[in-house]
PDB file of C-alpha atoms in Angstrom:
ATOM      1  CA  UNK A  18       0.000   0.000   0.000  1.00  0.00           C
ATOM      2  CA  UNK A  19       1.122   3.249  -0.693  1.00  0.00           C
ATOM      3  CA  UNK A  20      -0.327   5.436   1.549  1.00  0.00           C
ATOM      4  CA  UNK A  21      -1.669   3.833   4.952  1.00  0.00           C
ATOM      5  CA  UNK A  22      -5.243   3.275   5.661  1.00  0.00           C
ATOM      6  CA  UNK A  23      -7.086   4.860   8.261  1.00  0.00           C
ATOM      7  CA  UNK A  24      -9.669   3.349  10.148  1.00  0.00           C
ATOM      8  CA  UNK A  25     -12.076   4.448  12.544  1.00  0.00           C
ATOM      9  CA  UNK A  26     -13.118   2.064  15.553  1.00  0.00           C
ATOM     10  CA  UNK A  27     -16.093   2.926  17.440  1.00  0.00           C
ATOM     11  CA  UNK A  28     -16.509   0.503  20.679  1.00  0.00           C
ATOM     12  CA  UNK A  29     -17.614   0.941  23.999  1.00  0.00           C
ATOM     13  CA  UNK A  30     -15.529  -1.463  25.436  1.00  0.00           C
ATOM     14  CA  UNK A  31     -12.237  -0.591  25.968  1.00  0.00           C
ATOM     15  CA  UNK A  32     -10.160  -3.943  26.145  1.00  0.00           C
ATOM     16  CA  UNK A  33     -11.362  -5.154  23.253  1.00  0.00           C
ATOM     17  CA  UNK A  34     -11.118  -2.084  21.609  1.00  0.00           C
ATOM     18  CA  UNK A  35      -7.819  -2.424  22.691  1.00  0.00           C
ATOM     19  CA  UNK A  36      -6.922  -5.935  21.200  1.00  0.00           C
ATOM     20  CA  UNK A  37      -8.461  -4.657  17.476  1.00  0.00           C
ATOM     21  CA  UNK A  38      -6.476  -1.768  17.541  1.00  0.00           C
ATOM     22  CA  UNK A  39      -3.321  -3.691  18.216  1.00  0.00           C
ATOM     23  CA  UNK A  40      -3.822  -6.332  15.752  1.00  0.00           C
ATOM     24  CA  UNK A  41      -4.931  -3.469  13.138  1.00  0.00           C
ATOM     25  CA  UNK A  42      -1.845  -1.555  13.606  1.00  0.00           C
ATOM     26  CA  UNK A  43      -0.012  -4.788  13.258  1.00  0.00           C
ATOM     27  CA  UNK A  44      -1.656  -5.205   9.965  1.00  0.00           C
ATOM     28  CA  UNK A  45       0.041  -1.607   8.670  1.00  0.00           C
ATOM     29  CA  UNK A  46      -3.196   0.324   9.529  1.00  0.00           C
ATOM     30  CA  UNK A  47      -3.437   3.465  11.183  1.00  0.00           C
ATOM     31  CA  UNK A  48      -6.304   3.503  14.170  1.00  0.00           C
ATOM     32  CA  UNK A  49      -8.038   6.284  15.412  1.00  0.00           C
ATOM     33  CA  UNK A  50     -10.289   5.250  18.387  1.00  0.00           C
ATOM     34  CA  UNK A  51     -13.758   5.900  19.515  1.00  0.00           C
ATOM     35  CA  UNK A  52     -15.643   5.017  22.433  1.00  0.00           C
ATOM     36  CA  UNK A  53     -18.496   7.681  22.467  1.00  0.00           C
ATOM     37  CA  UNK A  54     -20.863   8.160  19.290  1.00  0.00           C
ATOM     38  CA  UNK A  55     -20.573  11.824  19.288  1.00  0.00           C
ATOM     39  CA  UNK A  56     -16.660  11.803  19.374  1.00  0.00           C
ATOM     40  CA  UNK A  57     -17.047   9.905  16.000  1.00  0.00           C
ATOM     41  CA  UNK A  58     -19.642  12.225  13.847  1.00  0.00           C
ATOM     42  CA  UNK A  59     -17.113  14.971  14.995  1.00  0.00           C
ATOM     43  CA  UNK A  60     -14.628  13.191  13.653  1.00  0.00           C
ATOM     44  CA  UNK A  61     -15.980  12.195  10.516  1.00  0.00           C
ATOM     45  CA  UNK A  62     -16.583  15.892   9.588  1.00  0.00           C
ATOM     46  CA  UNK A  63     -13.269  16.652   9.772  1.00  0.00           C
ATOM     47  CA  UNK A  64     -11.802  14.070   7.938  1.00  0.00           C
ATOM     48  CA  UNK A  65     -13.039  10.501   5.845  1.00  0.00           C
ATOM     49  CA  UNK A  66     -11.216   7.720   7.136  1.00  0.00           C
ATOM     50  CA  UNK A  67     -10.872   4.616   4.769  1.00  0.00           C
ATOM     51  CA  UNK A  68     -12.719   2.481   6.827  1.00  0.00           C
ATOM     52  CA  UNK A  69     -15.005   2.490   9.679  1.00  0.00           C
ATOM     53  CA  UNK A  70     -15.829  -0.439  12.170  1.00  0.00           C
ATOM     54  CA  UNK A  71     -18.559   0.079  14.600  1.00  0.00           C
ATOM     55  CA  UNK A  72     -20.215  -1.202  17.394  1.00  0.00           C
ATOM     56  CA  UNK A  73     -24.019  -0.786  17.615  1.00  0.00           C
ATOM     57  CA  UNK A  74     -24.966  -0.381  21.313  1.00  0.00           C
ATOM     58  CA  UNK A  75     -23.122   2.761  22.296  1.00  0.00           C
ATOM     59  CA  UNK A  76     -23.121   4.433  25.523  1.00  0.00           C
ATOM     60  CA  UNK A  77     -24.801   8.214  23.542  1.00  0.00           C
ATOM     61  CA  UNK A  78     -26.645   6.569  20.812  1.00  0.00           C
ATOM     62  CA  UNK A  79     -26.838   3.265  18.699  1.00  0.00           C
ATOM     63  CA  UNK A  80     -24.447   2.882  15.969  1.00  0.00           C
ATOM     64  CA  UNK A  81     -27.261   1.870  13.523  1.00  0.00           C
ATOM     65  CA  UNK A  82     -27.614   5.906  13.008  1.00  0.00           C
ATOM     66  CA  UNK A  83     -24.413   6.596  11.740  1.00  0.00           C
ATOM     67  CA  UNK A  84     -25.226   3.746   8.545  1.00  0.00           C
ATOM     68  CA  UNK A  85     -26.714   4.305   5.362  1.00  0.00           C
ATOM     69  CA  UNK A  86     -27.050   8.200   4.509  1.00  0.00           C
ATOM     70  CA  UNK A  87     -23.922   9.328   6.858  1.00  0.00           C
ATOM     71  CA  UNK A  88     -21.666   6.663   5.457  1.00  0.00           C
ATOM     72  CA  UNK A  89     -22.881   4.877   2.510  1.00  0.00           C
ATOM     73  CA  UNK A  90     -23.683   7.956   0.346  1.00  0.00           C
ATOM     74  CA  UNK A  91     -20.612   9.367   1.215  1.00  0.00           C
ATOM     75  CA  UNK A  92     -18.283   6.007   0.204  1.00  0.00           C
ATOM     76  CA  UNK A  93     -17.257   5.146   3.372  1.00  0.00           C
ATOM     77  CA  UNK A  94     -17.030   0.890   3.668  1.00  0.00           C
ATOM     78  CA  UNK A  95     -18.433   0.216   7.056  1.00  0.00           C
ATOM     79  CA  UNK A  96     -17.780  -2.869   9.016  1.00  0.00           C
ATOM     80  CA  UNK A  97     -20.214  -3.538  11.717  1.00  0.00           C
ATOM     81  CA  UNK A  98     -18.970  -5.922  15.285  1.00  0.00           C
ATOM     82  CA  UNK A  99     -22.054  -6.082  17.453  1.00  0.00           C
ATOM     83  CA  UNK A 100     -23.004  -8.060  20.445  1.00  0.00           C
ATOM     84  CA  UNK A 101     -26.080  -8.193  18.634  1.00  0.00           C
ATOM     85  CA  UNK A 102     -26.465 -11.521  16.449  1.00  0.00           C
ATOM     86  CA  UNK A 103     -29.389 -12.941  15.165  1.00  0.00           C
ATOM     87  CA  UNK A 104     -30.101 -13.373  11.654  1.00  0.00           C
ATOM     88  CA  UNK A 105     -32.590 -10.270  12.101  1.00  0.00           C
ATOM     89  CA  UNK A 106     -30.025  -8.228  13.272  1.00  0.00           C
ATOM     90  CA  UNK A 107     -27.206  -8.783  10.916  1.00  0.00           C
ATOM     91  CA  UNK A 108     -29.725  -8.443   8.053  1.00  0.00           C
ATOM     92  CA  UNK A 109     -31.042  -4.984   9.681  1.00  0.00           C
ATOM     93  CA  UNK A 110     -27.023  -4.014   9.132  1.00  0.00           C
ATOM     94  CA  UNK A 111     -26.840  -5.186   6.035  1.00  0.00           C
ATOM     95  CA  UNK A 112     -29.643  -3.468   4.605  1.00  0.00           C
ATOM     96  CA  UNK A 113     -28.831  -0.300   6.193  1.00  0.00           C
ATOM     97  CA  UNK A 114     -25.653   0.132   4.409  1.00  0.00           C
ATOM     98  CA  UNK A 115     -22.791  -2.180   6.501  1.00  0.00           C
ATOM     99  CA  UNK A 116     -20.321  -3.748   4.490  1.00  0.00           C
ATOM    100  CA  UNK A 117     -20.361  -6.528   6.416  1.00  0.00           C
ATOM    101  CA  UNK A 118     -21.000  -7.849  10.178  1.00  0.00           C
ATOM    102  CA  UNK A 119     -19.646  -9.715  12.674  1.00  0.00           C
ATOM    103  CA  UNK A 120     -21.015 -10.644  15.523  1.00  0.00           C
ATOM    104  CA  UNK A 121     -19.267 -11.120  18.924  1.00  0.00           C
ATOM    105  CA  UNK A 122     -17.136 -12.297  20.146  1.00  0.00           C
ATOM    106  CA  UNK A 123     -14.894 -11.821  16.767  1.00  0.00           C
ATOM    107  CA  UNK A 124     -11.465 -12.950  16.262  1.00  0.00           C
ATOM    108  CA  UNK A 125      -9.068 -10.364  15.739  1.00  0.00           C
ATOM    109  CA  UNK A 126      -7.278 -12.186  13.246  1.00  0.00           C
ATOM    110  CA  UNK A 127     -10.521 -12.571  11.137  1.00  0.00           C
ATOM    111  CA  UNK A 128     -11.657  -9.024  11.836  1.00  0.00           C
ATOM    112  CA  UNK A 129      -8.405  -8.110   9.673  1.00  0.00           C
ATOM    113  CA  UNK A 130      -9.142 -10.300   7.185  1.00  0.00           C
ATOM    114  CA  UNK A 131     -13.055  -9.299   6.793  1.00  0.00           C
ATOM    115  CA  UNK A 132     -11.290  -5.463   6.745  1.00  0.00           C
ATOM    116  CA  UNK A 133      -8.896  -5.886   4.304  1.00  0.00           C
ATOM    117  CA  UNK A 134     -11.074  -7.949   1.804  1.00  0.00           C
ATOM    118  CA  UNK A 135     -13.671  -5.050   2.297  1.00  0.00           C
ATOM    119  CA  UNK A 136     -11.269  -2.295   1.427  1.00  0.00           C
ATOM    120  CA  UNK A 137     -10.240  -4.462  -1.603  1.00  0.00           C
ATOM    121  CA  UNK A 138     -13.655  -4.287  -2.913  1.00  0.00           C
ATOM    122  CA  UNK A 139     -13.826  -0.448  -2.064  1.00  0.00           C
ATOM    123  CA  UNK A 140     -10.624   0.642  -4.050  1.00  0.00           C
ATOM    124  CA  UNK A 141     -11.833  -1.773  -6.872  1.00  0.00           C
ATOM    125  CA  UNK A 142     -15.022  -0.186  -7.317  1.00  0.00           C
ATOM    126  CA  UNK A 143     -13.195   3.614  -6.897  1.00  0.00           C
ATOM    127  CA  UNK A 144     -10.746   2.829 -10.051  1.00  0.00           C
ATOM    128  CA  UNK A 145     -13.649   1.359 -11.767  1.00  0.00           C
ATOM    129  CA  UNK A 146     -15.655   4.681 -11.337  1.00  0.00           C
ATOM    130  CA  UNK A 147     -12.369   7.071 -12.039  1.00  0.00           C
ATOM    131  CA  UNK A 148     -11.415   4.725 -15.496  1.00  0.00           C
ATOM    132  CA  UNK A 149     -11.741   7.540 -18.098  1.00  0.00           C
ATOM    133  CA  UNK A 150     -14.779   6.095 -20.445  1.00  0.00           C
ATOM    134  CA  UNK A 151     -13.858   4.392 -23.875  1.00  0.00           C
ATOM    135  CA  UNK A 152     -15.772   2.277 -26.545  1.00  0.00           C
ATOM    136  CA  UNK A 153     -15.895  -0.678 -23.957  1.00  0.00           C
ATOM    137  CA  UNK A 154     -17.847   1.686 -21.656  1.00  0.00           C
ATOM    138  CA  UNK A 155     -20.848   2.273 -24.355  1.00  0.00           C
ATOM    139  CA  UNK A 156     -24.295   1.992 -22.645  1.00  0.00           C
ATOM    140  CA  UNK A 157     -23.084   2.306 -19.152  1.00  0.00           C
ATOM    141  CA  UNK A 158     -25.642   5.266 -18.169  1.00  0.00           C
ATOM    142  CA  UNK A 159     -29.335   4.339 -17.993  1.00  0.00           C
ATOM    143  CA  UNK A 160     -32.056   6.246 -17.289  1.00  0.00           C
ATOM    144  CA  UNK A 161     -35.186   4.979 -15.680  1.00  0.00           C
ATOM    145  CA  UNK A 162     -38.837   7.206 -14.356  1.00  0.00           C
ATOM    146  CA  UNK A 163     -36.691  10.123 -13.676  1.00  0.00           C
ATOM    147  CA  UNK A 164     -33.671   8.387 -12.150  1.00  0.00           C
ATOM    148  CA  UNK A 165     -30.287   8.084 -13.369  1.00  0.00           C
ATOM    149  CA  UNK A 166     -27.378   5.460 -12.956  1.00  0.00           C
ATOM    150  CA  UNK A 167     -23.726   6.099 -14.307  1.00  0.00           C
ATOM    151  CA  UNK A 168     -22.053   2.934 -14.056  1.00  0.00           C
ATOM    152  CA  UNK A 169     -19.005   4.672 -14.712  1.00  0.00           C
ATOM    153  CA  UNK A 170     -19.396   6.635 -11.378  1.00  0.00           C
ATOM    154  CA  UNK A 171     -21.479   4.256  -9.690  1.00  0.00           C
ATOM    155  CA  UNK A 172     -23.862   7.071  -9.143  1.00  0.00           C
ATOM    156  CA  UNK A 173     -27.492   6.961  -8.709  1.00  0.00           C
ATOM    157  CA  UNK A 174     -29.169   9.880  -8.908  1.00  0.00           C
ATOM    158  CA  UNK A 175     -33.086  10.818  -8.081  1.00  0.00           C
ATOM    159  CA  UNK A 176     -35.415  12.804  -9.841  1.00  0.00           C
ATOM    160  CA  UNK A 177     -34.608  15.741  -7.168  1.00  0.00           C
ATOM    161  CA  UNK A 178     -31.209  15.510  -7.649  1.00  0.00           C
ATOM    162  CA  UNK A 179     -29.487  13.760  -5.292  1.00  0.00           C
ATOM    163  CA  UNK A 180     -26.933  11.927  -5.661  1.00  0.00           C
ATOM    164  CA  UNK A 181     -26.408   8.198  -3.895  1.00  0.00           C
ATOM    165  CA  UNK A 182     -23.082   6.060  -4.278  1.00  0.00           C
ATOM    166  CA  UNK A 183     -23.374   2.501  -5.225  1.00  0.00           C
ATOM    167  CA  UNK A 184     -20.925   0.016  -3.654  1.00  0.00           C
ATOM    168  CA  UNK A 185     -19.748  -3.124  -6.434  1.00  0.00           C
ATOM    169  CA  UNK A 186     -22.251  -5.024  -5.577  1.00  0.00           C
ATOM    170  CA  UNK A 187     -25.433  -2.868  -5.310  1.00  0.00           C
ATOM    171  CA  UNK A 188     -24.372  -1.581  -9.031  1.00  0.00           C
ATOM    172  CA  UNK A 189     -24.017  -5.045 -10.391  1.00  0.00           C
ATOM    173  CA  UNK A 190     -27.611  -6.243  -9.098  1.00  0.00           C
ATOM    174  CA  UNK A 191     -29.150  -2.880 -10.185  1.00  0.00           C
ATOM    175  CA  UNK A 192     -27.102  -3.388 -13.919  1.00  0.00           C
ATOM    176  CA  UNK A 193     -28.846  -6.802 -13.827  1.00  0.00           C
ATOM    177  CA  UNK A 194     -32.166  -5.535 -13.145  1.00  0.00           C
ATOM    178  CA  UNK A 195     -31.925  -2.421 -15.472  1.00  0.00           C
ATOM    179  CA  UNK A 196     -30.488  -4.893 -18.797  1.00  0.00           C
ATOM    180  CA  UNK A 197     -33.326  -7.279 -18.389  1.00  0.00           C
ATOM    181  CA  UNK A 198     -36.248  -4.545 -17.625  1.00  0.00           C
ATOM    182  CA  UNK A 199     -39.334  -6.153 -17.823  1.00  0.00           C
ATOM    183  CA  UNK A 200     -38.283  -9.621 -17.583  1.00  0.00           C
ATOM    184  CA  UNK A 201     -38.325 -12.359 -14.765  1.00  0.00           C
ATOM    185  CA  UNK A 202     -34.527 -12.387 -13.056  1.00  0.00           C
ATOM    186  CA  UNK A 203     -34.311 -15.548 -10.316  1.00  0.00           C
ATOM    187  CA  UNK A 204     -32.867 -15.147  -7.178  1.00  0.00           C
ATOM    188  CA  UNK A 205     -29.742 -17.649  -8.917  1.00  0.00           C
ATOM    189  CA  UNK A 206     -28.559 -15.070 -11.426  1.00  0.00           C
ATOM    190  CA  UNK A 207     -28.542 -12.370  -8.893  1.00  0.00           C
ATOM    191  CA  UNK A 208     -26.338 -14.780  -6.858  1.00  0.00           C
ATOM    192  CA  UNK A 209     -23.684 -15.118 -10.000  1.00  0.00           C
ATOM    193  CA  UNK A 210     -23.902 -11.222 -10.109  1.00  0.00           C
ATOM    194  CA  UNK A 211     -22.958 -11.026  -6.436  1.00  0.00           C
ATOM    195  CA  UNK A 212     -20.272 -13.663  -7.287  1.00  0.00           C
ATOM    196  CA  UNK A 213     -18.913 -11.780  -9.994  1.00  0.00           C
ATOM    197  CA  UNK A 214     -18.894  -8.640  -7.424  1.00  0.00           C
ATOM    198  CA  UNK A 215     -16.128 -10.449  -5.510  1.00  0.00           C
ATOM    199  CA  UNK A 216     -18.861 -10.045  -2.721  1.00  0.00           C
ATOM    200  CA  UNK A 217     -19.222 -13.444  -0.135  1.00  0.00           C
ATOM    201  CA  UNK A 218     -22.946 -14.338  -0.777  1.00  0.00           C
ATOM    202  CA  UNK A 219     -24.359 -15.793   2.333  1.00  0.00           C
ATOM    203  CA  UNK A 220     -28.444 -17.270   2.372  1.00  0.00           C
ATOM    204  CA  UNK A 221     -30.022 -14.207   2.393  1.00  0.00           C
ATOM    205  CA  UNK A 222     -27.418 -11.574   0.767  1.00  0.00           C
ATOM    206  CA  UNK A 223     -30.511 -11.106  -2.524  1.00  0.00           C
ATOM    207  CA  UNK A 224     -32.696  -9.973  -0.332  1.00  0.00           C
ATOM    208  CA  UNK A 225     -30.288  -7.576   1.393  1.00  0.00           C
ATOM    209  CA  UNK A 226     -28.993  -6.235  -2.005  1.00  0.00           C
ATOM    210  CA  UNK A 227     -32.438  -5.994  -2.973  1.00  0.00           C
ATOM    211  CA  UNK A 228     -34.024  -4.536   0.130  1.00  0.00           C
ATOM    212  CA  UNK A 229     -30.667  -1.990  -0.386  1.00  0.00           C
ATOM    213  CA  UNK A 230     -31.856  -1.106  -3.721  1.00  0.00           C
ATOM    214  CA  UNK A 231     -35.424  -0.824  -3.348  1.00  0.00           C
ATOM    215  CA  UNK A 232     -34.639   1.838  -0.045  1.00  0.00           C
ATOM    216  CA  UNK A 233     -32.046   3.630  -2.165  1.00  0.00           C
ATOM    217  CA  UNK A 234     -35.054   3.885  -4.754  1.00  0.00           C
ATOM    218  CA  UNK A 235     -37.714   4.908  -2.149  1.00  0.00           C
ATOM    219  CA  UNK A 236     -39.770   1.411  -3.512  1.00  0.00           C
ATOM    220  CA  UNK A 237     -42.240   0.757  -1.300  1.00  0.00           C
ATOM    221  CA  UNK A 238     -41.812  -3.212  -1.235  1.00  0.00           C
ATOM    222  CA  UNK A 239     -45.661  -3.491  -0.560  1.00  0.00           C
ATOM    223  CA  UNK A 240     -46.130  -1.308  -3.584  1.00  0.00           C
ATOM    224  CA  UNK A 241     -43.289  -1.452  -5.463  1.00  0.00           C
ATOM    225  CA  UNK A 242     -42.509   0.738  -8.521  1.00  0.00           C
ATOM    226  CA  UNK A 243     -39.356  -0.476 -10.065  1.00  0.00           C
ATOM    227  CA  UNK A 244     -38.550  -3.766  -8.286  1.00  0.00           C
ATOM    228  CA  UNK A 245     -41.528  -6.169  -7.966  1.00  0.00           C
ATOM    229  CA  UNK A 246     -41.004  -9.846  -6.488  1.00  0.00           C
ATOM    230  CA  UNK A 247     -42.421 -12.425  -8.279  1.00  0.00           C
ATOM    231  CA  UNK A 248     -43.185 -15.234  -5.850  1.00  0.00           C
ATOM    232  CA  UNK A 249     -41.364 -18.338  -6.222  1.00  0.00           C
ATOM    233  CA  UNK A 250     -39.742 -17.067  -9.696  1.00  0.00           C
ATOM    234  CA  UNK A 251     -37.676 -14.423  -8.935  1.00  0.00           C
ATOM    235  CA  UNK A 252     -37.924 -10.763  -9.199  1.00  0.00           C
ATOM    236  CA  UNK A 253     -38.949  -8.065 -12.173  1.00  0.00           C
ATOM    237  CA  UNK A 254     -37.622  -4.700 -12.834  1.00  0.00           C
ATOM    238  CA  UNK A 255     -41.107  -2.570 -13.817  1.00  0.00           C
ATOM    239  CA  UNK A 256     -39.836   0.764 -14.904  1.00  0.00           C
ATOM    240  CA  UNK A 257     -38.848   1.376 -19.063  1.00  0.00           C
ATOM    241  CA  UNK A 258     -35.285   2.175 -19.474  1.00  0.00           C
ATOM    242  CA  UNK A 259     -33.037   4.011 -21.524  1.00  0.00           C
ATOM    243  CA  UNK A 260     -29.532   3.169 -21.866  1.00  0.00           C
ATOM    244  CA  UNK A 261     -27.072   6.274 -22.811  1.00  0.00           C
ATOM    245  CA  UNK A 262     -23.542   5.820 -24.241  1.00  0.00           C
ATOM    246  CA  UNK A 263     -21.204   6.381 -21.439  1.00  0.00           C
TER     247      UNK A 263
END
């Protein structure tokens, strides 16, 4: 690495706080540490770190707050370690914009790992959307009911405006959905897509991705708009698109 990654760690507890930081540091990472919620917002105006892993049950606040808008729109990968387990709760991570999630206990060794293989995916995705655009990147912009999508950015961007990063693999489900518009997609292809992401599917990682998509969309899964399930084939993308040269 050229230039050393920094990573934010906000946890409550400070020994093991203590033990990620050291094997972090070990790993050639720079750690700056949190054990208060409102030490870290403060700290993520000032600067982006490359990385944030957070605890959820915080002493000022729960660490679900910081997810989704605060980080994900802004590009930050976001590794959650929570005391909290269940299936339930790692999926409510998931789908608010972690990166991943462990639950405790974790070992530190594998917390690296999950880190490392996160930030790969990150700076993958980053040199994708900085590539300058040539004949190969033809049709890489689609329009859709007011939205936009530049896969060249991995940039979606509403009908008022604003402007939502994608990570890897939210872009390659929504590329799937957008290139076969109207048409039944199983829950299998949008597996291979995850696959081809370099994501680590797990049993429910569709529906994540999808529940991801549809919130970044404002779908109303009872109502959808744009991505309608289709029970026991798969899902269907509703809206017409237009594909743009890139």
């Amino acid at each position: 690495m050229s230039e050393q990654d920094l990573i934010y760690l906000l946890e409550d507890e400070r020994d093991l706080a203590a033990v990620f930081r050291r094997e972090l540091e070990a790993a050639g990472m720079a750690v700056s540490y949190f054990q208060r919620l409102s030490d870290f917002r403060a700290a993520l105006e000032q600067r982006a770190p490359s990385l944030c892993i957070i605890d959820l049950g915080l002493p000022d606040g729960d660490g679900l707050s910081v997810l989704g808008n605060r980080l994900g729109d802004a590009g930050v990968p976001t590794v959650v370690v929570s005391g909290r387990g269940t299936l339930d709760d790692r999926l409510k991570g998931l789908e608010q914009g972690a990166d991943d999630y462990l639950p405790k206990p974790v070992e530190p060794a594998e917390l690296v790992a999950r880190v490392r293989s996160v930030l790969r995916r990150s700076r993958q995705s980053a040199q994708l959307a900085k590539a300058p655009a040539n004949q190969a990147d033809r049709e890489r912009i689609a329009e859709f009911s007011g939205w936009r999508c530049d896969f060249t950015r991995y940039e979606l961007t509403g009908p008022d405006g604003v402007v939502q990063s994608l990570s890897n693999a939210d872009a390659e489900i929504l590329k799937a959905f957008l290139n076969a518009s109207g048409r039944v997609i199983t829950r299998d292809f949008l597996l291979e897509c995850l696959f081809a992401s370099g994501e680590e599917p797990f049993d429910r990682s569709v529906d994540v991705r999808v529940s991801r998509l549809r919130k970044k969309l404002n779908d109303n899964p009872k109502s959808p708009n744009f991505i309608r399930t289709v029970y026991g084939a798969g899902y269907v993308f509703a809206s017409p698109v237009v594909w743009l040269a890139g």
